[in-house]
Amino acid sequence: MAGHNLSRKSWYIAAAIIPILAIVLSQAVDLIWYSSGRELLNFWKANISIKMSSQTKKTHFRKVQNFKTDYAPTNITQYLSERTGMNVVVVDQKGPQVNGYFALATEIFDNSGSPHTLEHLCFMGSRNYQYKGLLDKLATRAYSNTNAWTATDHTAYTLETAGWEGFSQILPVYLEHLILPTLTEEGCYTEVHHIDGEGNDAGVVYSEMQGIQNTGSDIIDLRARQLLYPENVGFRYETGGLMENLRILTPERIRAFHKEMYQPKNLCLILIGEVDQEHLLKILDTFEEGILDDVPSPTAPFKRYVLPALMTDVF
């Protein structure tokens, strides 16, 4: 009987507690849903605010000109950065491929080969991507291909990509390799000149020039240009570098040439293909924000770098 009374009492207690628990749980659930909803609402508000601010953020690239060509179904637009002086030319052309040509004026009045060495050294790594070959590996994953050449009056770096999406991914990485390369002692040692274990002259750039410098056609060509052009014209010199000059070219001289010539205001980006120009300007704005402390102001005087100690002729 006592047990029966205890069970009845327990039932009475449970009957009284269950509604209270239900009310408490209901309020707790409401509170959780309210808090979650409020956090979710705040999250969306924050994201919408970020998107709106990014959409309304003014670009630092000013449109200089825009025109259609008579000779081809293309529209050409030129932009100029008001922060760094970088030039951008977009040739809007229908097609599956996007081509980029990143050109710098690198005429030099000596036979040091500094422009040629930088063409190689820029692929050896950058401030945030400090390993040789990483740029090409990333480009391959984005269905892209990189290359470069050195001419008498300019150096051009190329990027060929199947579509804008891959191009846009590689572009800021590529530009960092040009503006902020590592230019290490080790890179100069392997790419420019060194003495190998058998006592022979070696180095990628040195070996290239060794293969052409003493050919009959190259000797005649260089001598003809030395007779034809004065000392203040780059066509008088061997842009690739003469072997005797490459042997004494130091990393400090290469870095000095890069500092003077590889500036955004001396750089022109030429993009050909179906380019999302609004997206392009956002990419370039973000890229410039990361290099402003490392490049001169566009109003700073620009002067071609000369290495007088290396201005030697063959004959």
PDB file of C-alpha atoms in Angstrom:
ATOM      1  CA  MET A   1       0.000   0.000   0.000  1.00  0.00           C
ATOM      2  CA  ALA A   2       2.850   2.288   0.851  1.00  0.00           C
ATOM      3  CA  GLY A   3       4.480   1.490  -2.481  1.00  0.00           C
ATOM      4  CA  HIS A   4       1.222   2.160  -4.256  1.00  0.00           C
ATOM      5  CA  ASN A   5       0.922   5.557  -2.529  1.00  0.00           C
ATOM      6  CA  LEU A   6       4.553   6.367  -3.501  1.00  0.00           C
ATOM      7  CA  SER A   7       3.849   5.573  -7.129  1.00  0.00           C
ATOM      8  CA  ARG A   8       0.769   7.745  -7.034  1.00  0.00           C
ATOM      9  CA  LYS A   9       2.788  10.570  -5.495  1.00  0.00           C
ATOM     10  CA  SER A  10       5.466  10.140  -8.154  1.00  0.00           C
ATOM     11  CA  TRP A  11       2.796  10.295 -10.808  1.00  0.00           C
ATOM     12  CA  TYR A  12       1.413  13.495  -9.304  1.00  0.00           C
ATOM     13  CA  ILE A  13       4.900  14.999  -9.215  1.00  0.00           C
ATOM     14  CA  ALA A  14       5.602  13.940 -12.790  1.00  0.00           C
ATOM     15  CA  ALA A  15       2.260  15.298 -13.913  1.00  0.00           C
ATOM     16  CA  ALA A  16       3.163  18.633 -12.380  1.00  0.00           C
ATOM     17  CA  ILE A  17       6.763  18.725 -13.671  1.00  0.00           C
ATOM     18  CA  ILE A  18       6.182  17.592 -17.283  1.00  0.00           C
ATOM     19  CA  PRO A  19       4.193  20.701 -18.314  1.00  0.00           C
ATOM     20  CA  ILE A  20       6.834  22.884 -16.693  1.00  0.00           C
ATOM     21  CA  LEU A  21       9.605  21.030 -18.547  1.00  0.00           C
ATOM     22  CA  ALA A  22       7.647  21.337 -21.772  1.00  0.00           C
ATOM     23  CA  ILE A  23       7.344  25.088 -21.285  1.00  0.00           C
ATOM     24  CA  VAL A  24      11.054  25.419 -20.440  1.00  0.00           C
ATOM     25  CA  LEU A  25      12.109  23.283 -23.407  1.00  0.00           C
ATOM     26  CA  SER A  26       9.797  25.204 -25.698  1.00  0.00           C
ATOM     27  CA  GLN A  27      11.290  28.489 -24.555  1.00  0.00           C
ATOM     28  CA  ALA A  28      14.807  27.071 -24.916  1.00  0.00           C
ATOM     29  CA  VAL A  29      14.088  25.906 -28.457  1.00  0.00           C
ATOM     30  CA  ASP A  30      12.598  29.289 -29.294  1.00  0.00           C
ATOM     31  CA  LEU A  31      15.689  30.968 -27.862  1.00  0.00           C
ATOM     32  CA  ILE A  32      18.013  28.709 -29.863  1.00  0.00           C
ATOM     33  CA  TRP A  33      16.098  29.334 -33.061  1.00  0.00           C
ATOM     34  CA  TYR A  34      16.023  33.050 -32.349  1.00  0.00           C
ATOM     35  CA  SER A  35      19.762  33.156 -31.650  1.00  0.00           C
ATOM     36  CA  SER A  36      20.571  31.052 -34.702  1.00  0.00           C
ATOM     37  CA  GLY A  37      18.281  33.121 -36.841  1.00  0.00           C
ATOM     38  CA  ARG A  38      19.825  36.311 -35.534  1.00  0.00           C
ATOM     39  CA  GLU A  39      23.352  35.005 -36.194  1.00  0.00           C
ATOM     40  CA  LEU A  40      22.310  33.842 -39.640  1.00  0.00           C
ATOM     41  CA  LEU A  41      20.740  37.219 -40.310  1.00  0.00           C
ATOM     42  CA  ASN A  42      23.885  38.991 -39.129  1.00  0.00           C
ATOM     43  CA  PHE A  43      25.991  36.678 -41.314  1.00  0.00           C
ATOM     44  CA  TRP A  44      23.961  37.492 -44.397  1.00  0.00           C
ATOM     45  CA  LYS A  45      23.976  41.187 -43.556  1.00  0.00           C
ATOM     46  CA  ALA A  46      27.774  41.085 -43.245  1.00  0.00           C
ATOM     47  CA  ASN A  47      28.173  39.231 -46.522  1.00  0.00           C
ATOM     48  CA  ILE A  48      25.753  41.507 -48.311  1.00  0.00           C
ATOM     49  CA  SER A  49      27.642  44.494 -46.916  1.00  0.00           C
ATOM     50  CA  ILE A  50      30.967  43.060 -48.117  1.00  0.00           C
ATOM     51  CA  LYS A  51      29.564  42.329 -51.552  1.00  0.00           C
ATOM     52  CA  MET A  52      27.975  45.757 -51.809  1.00  0.00           C
ATOM     53  CA  SER A  53      31.183  47.459 -50.677  1.00  0.00           C
ATOM     54  CA  SER A  54      33.230  45.438 -53.180  1.00  0.00           C
ATOM     55  CA  GLN A  55      30.742  46.255 -55.909  1.00  0.00           C
ATOM     56  CA  THR A  56      30.686  49.951 -55.093  1.00  0.00           C
ATOM     57  CA  LYS A  57      34.424  50.224 -54.398  1.00  0.00           C
ATOM     58  CA  LYS A  58      36.014  52.597 -56.871  1.00  0.00           C
ATOM     59  CA  THR A  59      38.789  51.183 -59.001  1.00  0.00           C
ATOM     60  CA  HIS A  60      42.143  52.946 -59.130  1.00  0.00           C
ATOM     61  CA  PHE A  61      42.427  52.298 -62.862  1.00  0.00           C
ATOM     62  CA  ARG A  62      41.281  55.152 -65.068  1.00  0.00           C
ATOM     63  CA  LYS A  63      39.948  54.440 -68.547  1.00  0.00           C
ATOM     64  CA  VAL A  64      42.148  56.340 -70.985  1.00  0.00           C
ATOM     65  CA  GLN A  65      40.506  55.420 -74.269  1.00  0.00           C
ATOM     66  CA  ASN A  66      38.183  52.947 -75.923  1.00  0.00           C
ATOM     67  CA  PHE A  67      37.651  52.384 -79.636  1.00  0.00           C
ATOM     68  CA  LYS A  68      36.659  49.815 -82.235  1.00  0.00           C
ATOM     69  CA  THR A  69      39.018  48.899 -85.033  1.00  0.00           C
ATOM     70  CA  ASP A  70      38.101  49.069 -88.719  1.00  0.00           C
ATOM     71  CA  TYR A  71      40.363  46.214 -89.740  1.00  0.00           C
ATOM     72  CA  ALA A  72      39.143  43.557 -87.267  1.00  0.00           C
ATOM     73  CA  PRO A  73      36.050  42.806 -85.131  1.00  0.00           C
ATOM     74  CA  THR A  74      37.725  43.956 -81.930  1.00  0.00           C
ATOM     75  CA  ASN A  75      37.239  46.611 -79.287  1.00  0.00           C
ATOM     76  CA  ILE A  76      40.357  48.044 -77.609  1.00  0.00           C
ATOM     77  CA  THR A  77      40.343  49.642 -74.156  1.00  0.00           C
ATOM     78  CA  GLN A  78      43.273  51.235 -72.341  1.00  0.00           C
ATOM     79  CA  TYR A  79      43.465  51.727 -68.570  1.00  0.00           C
ATOM     80  CA  LEU A  80      46.042  53.547 -66.455  1.00  0.00           C
ATOM     81  CA  SER A  81      46.622  52.991 -62.746  1.00  0.00           C
ATOM     82  CA  GLU A  82      46.498  56.195 -60.731  1.00  0.00           C
ATOM     83  CA  ARG A  83      48.461  54.540 -57.911  1.00  0.00           C
ATOM     84  CA  THR A  84      51.380  52.924 -59.738  1.00  0.00           C
ATOM     85  CA  GLY A  85      51.208  54.127 -63.341  1.00  0.00           C
ATOM     86  CA  MET A  86      50.703  50.606 -64.736  1.00  0.00           C
ATOM     87  CA  ASN A  87      49.230  50.500 -68.247  1.00  0.00           C
ATOM     88  CA  VAL A  88      46.627  47.916 -69.247  1.00  0.00           C
ATOM     89  CA  VAL A  89      45.361  47.349 -72.778  1.00  0.00           C
ATOM     90  CA  VAL A  90      42.467  44.953 -73.360  1.00  0.00           C
ATOM     91  CA  VAL A  91      41.745  43.745 -76.882  1.00  0.00           C
ATOM     92  CA  ASP A  92      38.223  42.353 -76.671  1.00  0.00           C
ATOM     93  CA  GLN A  93      38.207  39.528 -79.183  1.00  0.00           C
ATOM     94  CA  LYS A  94      35.898  36.536 -79.393  1.00  0.00           C
ATOM     95  CA  GLY A  95      37.525  33.144 -79.021  1.00  0.00           C
ATOM     96  CA  PRO A  96      38.263  30.321 -76.575  1.00  0.00           C
ATOM     97  CA  GLN A  97      41.778  31.485 -75.709  1.00  0.00           C
ATOM     98  CA  VAL A  98      43.032  34.437 -73.671  1.00  0.00           C
ATOM     99  CA  ASN A  99      46.558  35.669 -74.419  1.00  0.00           C
ATOM    100  CA  GLY A 100      48.564  37.988 -72.217  1.00  0.00           C
ATOM    101  CA  TYR A 101      51.721  39.926 -73.071  1.00  0.00           C
ATOM    102  CA  PHE A 102      53.397  41.727 -70.172  1.00  0.00           C
ATOM    103  CA  ALA A 103      55.981  44.070 -71.669  1.00  0.00           C
ATOM    104  CA  LEU A 104      58.639  46.244 -70.050  1.00  0.00           C
ATOM    105  CA  ALA A 105      60.946  48.721 -71.766  1.00  0.00           C
ATOM    106  CA  THR A 106      64.401  47.303 -70.971  1.00  0.00           C
ATOM    107  CA  GLU A 107      66.760  48.891 -73.499  1.00  0.00           C
ATOM    108  CA  ILE A 108      70.267  49.014 -72.062  1.00  0.00           C
ATOM    109  CA  PHE A 109      73.480  50.654 -73.262  1.00  0.00           C
ATOM    110  CA  ASP A 110      75.944  47.865 -72.489  1.00  0.00           C
ATOM    111  CA  ASN A 111      76.712  44.203 -73.137  1.00  0.00           C
ATOM    112  CA  SER A 112      76.024  43.034 -69.575  1.00  0.00           C
ATOM    113  CA  GLY A 113      73.003  40.938 -70.508  1.00  0.00           C
ATOM    114  CA  SER A 114      71.015  42.225 -67.513  1.00  0.00           C
ATOM    115  CA  PRO A 115      67.671  42.222 -69.395  1.00  0.00           C
ATOM    116  CA  HIS A 116      68.303  38.654 -70.549  1.00  0.00           C
ATOM    117  CA  THR A 117      69.252  37.405 -67.087  1.00  0.00           C
ATOM    118  CA  LEU A 118      66.073  38.850 -65.565  1.00  0.00           C
ATOM    119  CA  GLU A 119      63.991  37.067 -68.172  1.00  0.00           C
ATOM    120  CA  HIS A 120      65.270  33.838 -66.602  1.00  0.00           C
ATOM    121  CA  LEU A 121      65.480  34.896 -62.960  1.00  0.00           C
ATOM    122  CA  CYS A 122      61.882  36.111 -62.717  1.00  0.00           C
ATOM    123  CA  PHE A 123      60.744  32.497 -63.102  1.00  0.00           C
ATOM    124  CA  MET A 124      62.870  31.414 -60.129  1.00  0.00           C
ATOM    125  CA  GLY A 125      60.318  32.509 -57.529  1.00  0.00           C
ATOM    126  CA  SER A 126      58.725  35.561 -55.918  1.00  0.00           C
ATOM    127  CA  ARG A 127      58.120  36.907 -52.430  1.00  0.00           C
ATOM    128  CA  ASN A 128      55.134  34.652 -51.724  1.00  0.00           C
ATOM    129  CA  TYR A 129      56.005  31.839 -54.159  1.00  0.00           C
ATOM    130  CA  GLN A 130      59.666  31.208 -53.452  1.00  0.00           C
ATOM    131  CA  TYR A 131      60.353  28.109 -55.511  1.00  0.00           C
ATOM    132  CA  LYS A 132      61.578  27.590 -59.040  1.00  0.00           C
ATOM    133  CA  GLY A 133      58.993  26.080 -61.369  1.00  0.00           C
ATOM    134  CA  LEU A 134      56.014  26.765 -59.092  1.00  0.00           C
ATOM    135  CA  LEU A 135      54.579  29.353 -61.481  1.00  0.00           C
ATOM    136  CA  ASP A 136      54.626  26.880 -64.362  1.00  0.00           C
ATOM    137  CA  LYS A 137      53.083  24.124 -62.241  1.00  0.00           C
ATOM    138  CA  LEU A 138      50.235  26.419 -61.210  1.00  0.00           C
ATOM    139  CA  ALA A 139      49.796  27.573 -64.800  1.00  0.00           C
ATOM    140  CA  THR A 140      49.539  23.986 -66.025  1.00  0.00           C
ATOM    141  CA  ARG A 141      46.712  23.312 -63.575  1.00  0.00           C
ATOM    142  CA  ALA A 142      44.862  26.324 -64.976  1.00  0.00           C
ATOM    143  CA  TYR A 143      45.316  25.134 -68.583  1.00  0.00           C
ATOM    144  CA  SER A 144      47.915  27.852 -69.127  1.00  0.00           C
ATOM    145  CA  ASN A 145      51.354  28.212 -70.629  1.00  0.00           C
ATOM    146  CA  THR A 146      54.068  30.757 -69.799  1.00  0.00           C
ATOM    147  CA  ASN A 147      57.012  32.000 -71.825  1.00  0.00           C
ATOM    148  CA  ALA A 148      59.184  35.078 -72.353  1.00  0.00           C
ATOM    149  CA  TRP A 149      61.606  36.753 -74.729  1.00  0.00           C
ATOM    150  CA  THR A 150      64.177  39.537 -74.566  1.00  0.00           C
ATOM    151  CA  ALA A 151      64.451  42.029 -77.421  1.00  0.00           C
ATOM    152  CA  THR A 152      66.714  45.049 -77.795  1.00  0.00           C
ATOM    153  CA  ASP A 153      64.174  47.565 -76.531  1.00  0.00           C
ATOM    154  CA  HIS A 154      61.847  45.439 -74.395  1.00  0.00           C
ATOM    155  CA  THR A 155      61.309  42.221 -72.472  1.00  0.00           C
ATOM    156  CA  ALA A 156      57.958  40.466 -72.823  1.00  0.00           C
ATOM    157  CA  TYR A 157      56.409  37.737 -70.691  1.00  0.00           C
ATOM    158  CA  THR A 158      53.535  35.724 -72.113  1.00  0.00           C
ATOM    159  CA  LEU A 159      50.587  33.850 -70.647  1.00  0.00           C
ATOM    160  CA  GLU A 160      48.312  31.721 -72.824  1.00  0.00           C
ATOM    161  CA  THR A 161      45.200  30.282 -71.211  1.00  0.00           C
ATOM    162  CA  ALA A 162      42.103  28.375 -72.261  1.00  0.00           C
ATOM    163  CA  GLY A 163      39.522  30.878 -71.045  1.00  0.00           C
ATOM    164  CA  TRP A 164      39.380  33.817 -68.669  1.00  0.00           C
ATOM    165  CA  GLU A 165      38.870  31.838 -65.457  1.00  0.00           C
ATOM    166  CA  GLY A 166      42.286  30.187 -65.562  1.00  0.00           C
ATOM    167  CA  PHE A 167      43.939  33.388 -66.758  1.00  0.00           C
ATOM    168  CA  SER A 168      42.500  35.363 -63.841  1.00  0.00           C
ATOM    169  CA  GLN A 169      43.866  32.828 -61.346  1.00  0.00           C
ATOM    170  CA  ILE A 170      47.430  32.929 -62.670  1.00  0.00           C
ATOM    171  CA  LEU A 171      47.643  36.663 -63.460  1.00  0.00           C
ATOM    172  CA  PRO A 172      48.402  38.017 -59.935  1.00  0.00           C
ATOM    173  CA  VAL A 173      50.888  35.201 -59.270  1.00  0.00           C
ATOM    174  CA  TYR A 174      52.666  35.920 -62.551  1.00  0.00           C
ATOM    175  CA  LEU A 175      52.788  39.674 -61.912  1.00  0.00           C
ATOM    176  CA  GLU A 176      54.307  39.107 -58.485  1.00  0.00           C
ATOM    177  CA  HIS A 177      57.110  37.111 -60.114  1.00  0.00           C
ATOM    178  CA  LEU A 178      57.854  40.129 -62.313  1.00  0.00           C
ATOM    179  CA  ILE A 179      57.616  42.919 -59.744  1.00  0.00           C
ATOM    180  CA  LEU A 180      58.842  41.073 -56.627  1.00  0.00           C
ATOM    181  CA  PRO A 181      61.153  38.241 -57.740  1.00  0.00           C
ATOM    182  CA  THR A 182      63.495  36.615 -55.246  1.00  0.00           C
ATOM    183  CA  LEU A 183      66.722  37.276 -57.232  1.00  0.00           C
ATOM    184  CA  THR A 184      68.748  35.128 -54.856  1.00  0.00           C
ATOM    185  CA  GLU A 185      72.474  34.469 -54.983  1.00  0.00           C
ATOM    186  CA  GLU A 186      71.725  30.818 -55.730  1.00  0.00           C
ATOM    187  CA  GLY A 187      69.420  31.721 -58.602  1.00  0.00           C
ATOM    188  CA  CYS A 188      72.024  33.978 -60.184  1.00  0.00           C
ATOM    189  CA  TYR A 189      74.628  31.257 -59.693  1.00  0.00           C
ATOM    190  CA  THR A 190      72.697  28.602 -61.602  1.00  0.00           C
ATOM    191  CA  GLU A 191      70.911  30.750 -64.185  1.00  0.00           C
ATOM    192  CA  VAL A 192      73.598  33.312 -65.106  1.00  0.00           C
ATOM    193  CA  HIS A 193      77.157  32.025 -64.654  1.00  0.00           C
ATOM    194  CA  HIS A 194      79.257  29.763 -62.468  1.00  0.00           C
ATOM    195  CA  ILE A 195      82.244  27.429 -62.673  1.00  0.00           C
ATOM    196  CA  ASP A 196      81.208  23.780 -62.592  1.00  0.00           C
ATOM    197  CA  GLY A 197      82.979  20.900 -60.847  1.00  0.00           C
ATOM    198  CA  GLU A 198      85.272  20.326 -63.826  1.00  0.00           C
ATOM    199  CA  GLY A 199      86.431  23.938 -63.988  1.00  0.00           C
ATOM    200  CA  ASN A 200      84.291  24.910 -66.981  1.00  0.00           C
ATOM    201  CA  ASP A 201      82.151  28.014 -67.394  1.00  0.00           C
ATOM    202  CA  ALA A 202      78.483  27.155 -66.946  1.00  0.00           C
ATOM    203  CA  GLY A 203      75.079  28.721 -66.335  1.00  0.00           C
ATOM    204  CA  VAL A 204      71.866  28.773 -68.371  1.00  0.00           C
ATOM    205  CA  VAL A 205      72.252  32.289 -69.785  1.00  0.00           C
ATOM    206  CA  TYR A 206      75.997  31.869 -70.274  1.00  0.00           C
ATOM    207  CA  SER A 207      75.505  28.608 -72.164  1.00  0.00           C
ATOM    208  CA  GLU A 208      72.890  30.187 -74.429  1.00  0.00           C
ATOM    209  CA  MET A 209      75.210  33.024 -75.408  1.00  0.00           C
ATOM    210  CA  GLN A 210      78.172  30.673 -75.724  1.00  0.00           C
ATOM    211  CA  GLY A 211      76.272  28.855 -78.443  1.00  0.00           C
ATOM    212  CA  ILE A 212      75.817  31.941 -80.634  1.00  0.00           C
ATOM    213  CA  GLN A 213      78.441  34.547 -79.752  1.00  0.00           C
ATOM    214  CA  ASN A 214      81.270  33.053 -81.811  1.00  0.00           C
ATOM    215  CA  THR A 215      79.245  32.109 -84.875  1.00  0.00           C
ATOM    216  CA  GLY A 216      80.178  33.959 -88.054  1.00  0.00           C
ATOM    217  CA  SER A 217      76.754  35.502 -88.556  1.00  0.00           C
ATOM    218  CA  ASP A 218      76.572  36.836 -84.998  1.00  0.00           C
ATOM    219  CA  ILE A 219      80.075  38.322 -85.147  1.00  0.00           C
ATOM    220  CA  ILE A 220      79.264  40.138 -88.399  1.00  0.00           C
ATOM    221  CA  ASP A 221      75.879  41.310 -87.104  1.00  0.00           C
ATOM    222  CA  LEU A 222      77.266  42.723 -83.856  1.00  0.00           C
ATOM    223  CA  ARG A 223      80.171  44.463 -85.583  1.00  0.00           C
ATOM    224  CA  ALA A 224      77.832  46.014 -88.150  1.00  0.00           C
ATOM    225  CA  ARG A 225      75.591  47.389 -85.407  1.00  0.00           C
ATOM    226  CA  GLN A 226      78.581  48.796 -83.527  1.00  0.00           C
ATOM    227  CA  LEU A 227      79.612  50.691 -86.660  1.00  0.00           C
ATOM    228  CA  LEU A 228      76.082  51.836 -87.436  1.00  0.00           C
ATOM    229  CA  TYR A 229      74.672  52.960 -84.068  1.00  0.00           C
ATOM    230  CA  PRO A 230      76.071  55.453 -81.525  1.00  0.00           C
ATOM    231  CA  GLU A 231      76.726  54.567 -77.887  1.00  0.00           C
ATOM    232  CA  ASN A 232      73.372  55.878 -76.645  1.00  0.00           C
ATOM    233  CA  VAL A 233      71.327  53.462 -78.777  1.00  0.00           C
ATOM    234  CA  GLY A 234      70.574  49.974 -77.498  1.00  0.00           C
ATOM    235  CA  PHE A 235      70.867  48.348 -80.926  1.00  0.00           C
ATOM    236  CA  ARG A 236      74.632  48.826 -80.713  1.00  0.00           C
ATOM    237  CA  TYR A 237      74.928  46.209 -77.969  1.00  0.00           C
ATOM    238  CA  GLU A 238      74.318  42.508 -77.429  1.00  0.00           C
ATOM    239  CA  THR A 239      71.155  42.475 -75.319  1.00  0.00           C
ATOM    240  CA  GLY A 240      71.627  38.816 -74.437  1.00  0.00           C
ATOM    241  CA  GLY A 241      75.023  39.591 -72.912  1.00  0.00           C
ATOM    242  CA  LEU A 242      78.554  38.808 -74.023  1.00  0.00           C
ATOM    243  CA  MET A 243      80.329  35.939 -72.294  1.00  0.00           C
ATOM    244  CA  GLU A 244      83.104  38.144 -70.926  1.00  0.00           C
ATOM    245  CA  ASN A 245      80.493  40.441 -69.380  1.00  0.00           C
ATOM    246  CA  LEU A 246      78.313  37.643 -68.014  1.00  0.00           C
ATOM    247  CA  ARG A 247      81.329  36.249 -66.164  1.00  0.00           C
ATOM    248  CA  ILE A 248      81.628  39.448 -64.104  1.00  0.00           C
ATOM    249  CA  LEU A 249      77.926  40.316 -63.811  1.00  0.00           C
ATOM    250  CA  THR A 250      76.972  40.330 -60.114  1.00  0.00           C
ATOM    251  CA  PRO A 251      73.593  39.777 -58.418  1.00  0.00           C
ATOM    252  CA  GLU A 252      73.798  43.334 -57.056  1.00  0.00           C
ATOM    253  CA  ARG A 253      73.957  44.773 -60.581  1.00  0.00           C
ATOM    254  CA  ILE A 254      71.030  42.609 -61.693  1.00  0.00           C
ATOM    255  CA  ARG A 255      68.965  43.704 -58.686  1.00  0.00           C
ATOM    256  CA  ALA A 256      69.796  47.348 -59.387  1.00  0.00           C
ATOM    257  CA  PHE A 257      68.648  47.004 -62.995  1.00  0.00           C
ATOM    258  CA  HIS A 258      65.450  45.296 -61.868  1.00  0.00           C
ATOM    259  CA  LYS A 259      64.729  48.003 -59.300  1.00  0.00           C
ATOM    260  CA  GLU A 260      64.985  50.724 -61.917  1.00  0.00           C
ATOM    261  CA  MET A 261      63.303  49.046 -64.881  1.00  0.00           C
ATOM    262  CA  TYR A 262      60.796  46.546 -63.465  1.00  0.00           C
ATOM    263  CA  GLN A 263      58.425  49.173 -62.126  1.00  0.00           C
ATOM    264  CA  PRO A 264      54.653  49.120 -62.676  1.00  0.00           C
ATOM    265  CA  LYS A 265      54.846  52.460 -64.497  1.00  0.00           C
ATOM    266  CA  ASN A 266      57.253  50.838 -66.985  1.00  0.00           C
ATOM    267  CA  LEU A 267      54.959  47.832 -67.421  1.00  0.00           C
ATOM    268  CA  CYS A 268      52.191  47.413 -69.973  1.00  0.00           C
ATOM    269  CA  LEU A 269      49.760  44.496 -69.748  1.00  0.00           C
ATOM    270  CA  ILE A 270      48.213  43.528 -73.080  1.00  0.00           C
ATOM    271  CA  LEU A 271      45.319  41.076 -72.857  1.00  0.00           C
ATOM    272  CA  ILE A 272      43.665  39.608 -75.938  1.00  0.00           C
ATOM    273  CA  GLY A 273      40.481  37.560 -75.810  1.00  0.00           C
ATOM    274  CA  GLU A 274      37.176  37.465 -73.969  1.00  0.00           C
ATOM    275  CA  VAL A 275      38.248  39.277 -70.808  1.00  0.00           C
ATOM    276  CA  ASP A 276      35.957  40.161 -67.908  1.00  0.00           C
ATOM    277  CA  GLN A 277      37.251  43.710 -67.573  1.00  0.00           C
ATOM    278  CA  GLU A 278      35.477  44.489 -64.299  1.00  0.00           C
ATOM    279  CA  HIS A 279      36.969  41.357 -62.748  1.00  0.00           C
ATOM    280  CA  LEU A 280      40.366  42.224 -64.233  1.00  0.00           C
ATOM    281  CA  LEU A 281      40.425  45.652 -62.586  1.00  0.00           C
ATOM    282  CA  LYS A 282      39.472  44.137 -59.214  1.00  0.00           C
ATOM    283  CA  ILE A 283      42.347  41.652 -59.516  1.00  0.00           C
ATOM    284  CA  LEU A 284      44.809  44.408 -60.387  1.00  0.00           C
ATOM    285  CA  ASP A 285      43.545  46.670 -57.585  1.00  0.00           C
ATOM    286  CA  THR A 286      44.084  43.866 -55.075  1.00  0.00           C
ATOM    287  CA  PHE A 287      47.516  43.097 -56.518  1.00  0.00           C
ATOM    288  CA  GLU A 288      48.607  46.726 -56.295  1.00  0.00           C
ATOM    289  CA  GLU A 289      47.582  46.950 -52.650  1.00  0.00           C
ATOM    290  CA  GLY A 290      50.183  44.287 -51.884  1.00  0.00           C
ATOM    291  CA  ILE A 291      53.078  45.981 -53.693  1.00  0.00           C
ATOM    292  CA  LEU A 292      52.608  49.686 -52.916  1.00  0.00           C
ATOM    293  CA  ASP A 293      55.301  49.634 -50.230  1.00  0.00           C
ATOM    294  CA  ASP A 294      57.786  48.003 -52.613  1.00  0.00           C
ATOM    295  CA  VAL A 295      57.488  50.141 -55.752  1.00  0.00           C
ATOM    296  CA  PRO A 296      58.241  53.813 -56.457  1.00  0.00           C
ATOM    297  CA  SER A 297      55.496  56.377 -56.771  1.00  0.00           C
ATOM    298  CA  PRO A 298      54.306  57.020 -60.343  1.00  0.00           C
ATOM    299  CA  THR A 299      55.347  60.659 -59.862  1.00  0.00           C
ATOM    300  CA  ALA A 300      58.937  59.697 -59.002  1.00  0.00           C
ATOM    301  CA  PRO A 301      61.441  60.457 -61.795  1.00  0.00           C
ATOM    302  CA  PHE A 302      62.129  57.514 -64.074  1.00  0.00           C
ATOM    303  CA  LYS A 303      65.621  57.102 -65.490  1.00  0.00           C
ATOM    304  CA  ARG A 304      67.092  54.299 -67.543  1.00  0.00           C
ATOM    305  CA  TYR A 305      69.698  52.334 -65.619  1.00  0.00           C
ATOM    306  CA  VAL A 306      73.224  52.236 -67.096  1.00  0.00           C
ATOM    307  CA  LEU A 307      76.162  50.054 -66.090  1.00  0.00           C
ATOM    308  CA  PRO A 308      79.168  52.080 -67.267  1.00  0.00           C
ATOM    309  CA  ALA A 309      81.695  49.517 -66.038  1.00  0.00           C
ATOM    310  CA  LEU A 310      80.266  46.925 -68.434  1.00  0.00           C
ATOM    311  CA  MET A 311      80.022  49.107 -71.550  1.00  0.00           C
ATOM    312  CA  THR A 312      82.621  47.238 -73.576  1.00  0.00           C
ATOM    313  CA  ASP A 313      82.659  46.454 -77.268  1.00  0.00           C
ATOM    314  CA  VAL A 314      83.990  43.277 -78.798  1.00  0.00           C
ATOM    315  CA  PHE A 315      86.341  45.006 -81.206  1.00  0.00           C
TER     316      PHE A 315
END
